[in-house]
Short mmCIF file of C-alpha atoms in Angstrom, two decimals:
data_model
loop_
_atom_site.label_atom_id
_atom_site.label_comp_id
_atom_site.label_asym_id
_atom_site.label_seq_id
_atom_site.Cartn_x
_atom_site.Cartn_y
_atom_site.Cartn_z
CA MET R 30 0.00 0.00 0.00
CA SER R 31 2.60 2.48 -1.06
CA LYS R 32 0.12 5.30 -1.77
CA LEU R 33 -1.36 4.86 1.71
CA LYS R 34 2.08 5.07 3.31
CA GLU R 35 3.04 8.11 1.19
CA THR R 36 -0.21 9.86 2.09
CA ARG R 37 0.19 9.11 5.80
CA ILE R 38 3.76 10.44 5.83
CA LYS R 39 2.82 13.51 3.78
CA ASN R 40 0.16 14.29 6.37
CA LYS R 41 2.69 13.78 9.18
CA LEU R 42 0.71 10.97 10.84
CA THR R 43 2.27 8.03 12.65
CA HIS R 44 1.17 4.40 12.61
CA GLN R 45 -0.05 4.93 16.17
CA THR R 46 -2.09 8.02 15.28
CA MET R 47 -3.75 6.16 12.42
CA ALA R 48 -4.45 3.15 14.63
CA ASP R 49 -5.92 5.32 17.40
CA THR R 50 -8.15 7.19 14.94
CA LEU R 51 -9.35 3.92 13.41
CA LYS R 52 -9.74 2.28 16.85
CA ILE R 53 -7.46 -0.63 15.92
CA SER R 54 -4.06 -1.70 17.17
CA LYS R 55 -0.86 -0.23 15.79
CA ALA R 56 0.17 -3.72 14.64
CA PHE R 57 -3.11 -4.18 12.76
CA TYR R 58 -2.65 -0.85 10.96
CA TRP R 59 0.97 -1.66 10.13
CA GLN R 60 -0.15 -4.97 8.64
CA ILE R 61 -2.69 -3.18 6.42
CA GLU R 62 -0.11 -0.68 5.22
CA ASN R 63 2.44 -3.43 4.49
CA ASN R 64 0.06 -5.82 2.69
CA LYS R 65 0.17 -8.40 5.48
CA ARG R 66 -3.58 -8.14 6.06
CA ARG R 67 -6.43 -7.72 3.61
CA LEU R 68 -8.30 -4.46 3.74
CA SER R 69 -12.07 -4.55 4.16
CA TYR R 70 -14.15 -2.03 2.25
CA ASP R 71 -15.40 -0.52 5.52
CA MET R 72 -11.81 0.00 6.69
CA ALA R 73 -10.85 1.49 3.31
CA ILE R 74 -13.63 4.05 3.71
CA LYS R 75 -12.53 4.91 7.26
CA ILE R 76 -8.91 5.34 6.17
CA ALA R 77 -9.85 7.45 3.14
CA ASP R 78 -12.04 9.65 5.35
CA ILE R 79 -9.04 10.52 7.51
CA PHE R 80 -7.38 12.03 4.44
CA LYS R 81 -10.63 13.50 3.02
CA MET R 82 -10.26 11.27 -0.05
CA MET R 83 -12.30 8.64 -1.83
CA PRO R 84 -11.15 5.04 -1.24
CA ASP R 85 -10.37 4.61 -4.95
CA GLU R 86 -7.90 7.51 -4.81
CA LEU R 87 -5.85 5.60 -2.24
CA PHE R 88 -6.36 1.96 -3.13
CA TYR R 89 -7.60 1.39 -6.69
CA GLU R 90 -4.31 1.48 -8.62
CA GLU R 91 -2.65 -0.95 -6.22
CA TYR R 92 -5.67 -3.27 -6.28
CA LYS R 93 -5.60 -3.22 -10.06
CA LYS R 94 -1.90 -4.22 -10.10
CA GLU R 95 -2.48 -7.07 -7.64
CA SER R 96 -5.42 -8.49 -9.59
CA GLN R 97 -3.48 -8.82 -12.86
#
């Protein structure tokens, strides 16, 4: 999830801040960001909302690459 990581860093947010905002553990968030855990659509919406973006803006290109 390179775009997710880039966006988080650009917005000066830590893994812990993201996890706290999403009400999940830091480890769970790290796993999402590093493709160790699948992302649910509900979680994609919550993450995109943090950055005031649509989920497709963050995740679609990477999903498309993985599905080919």
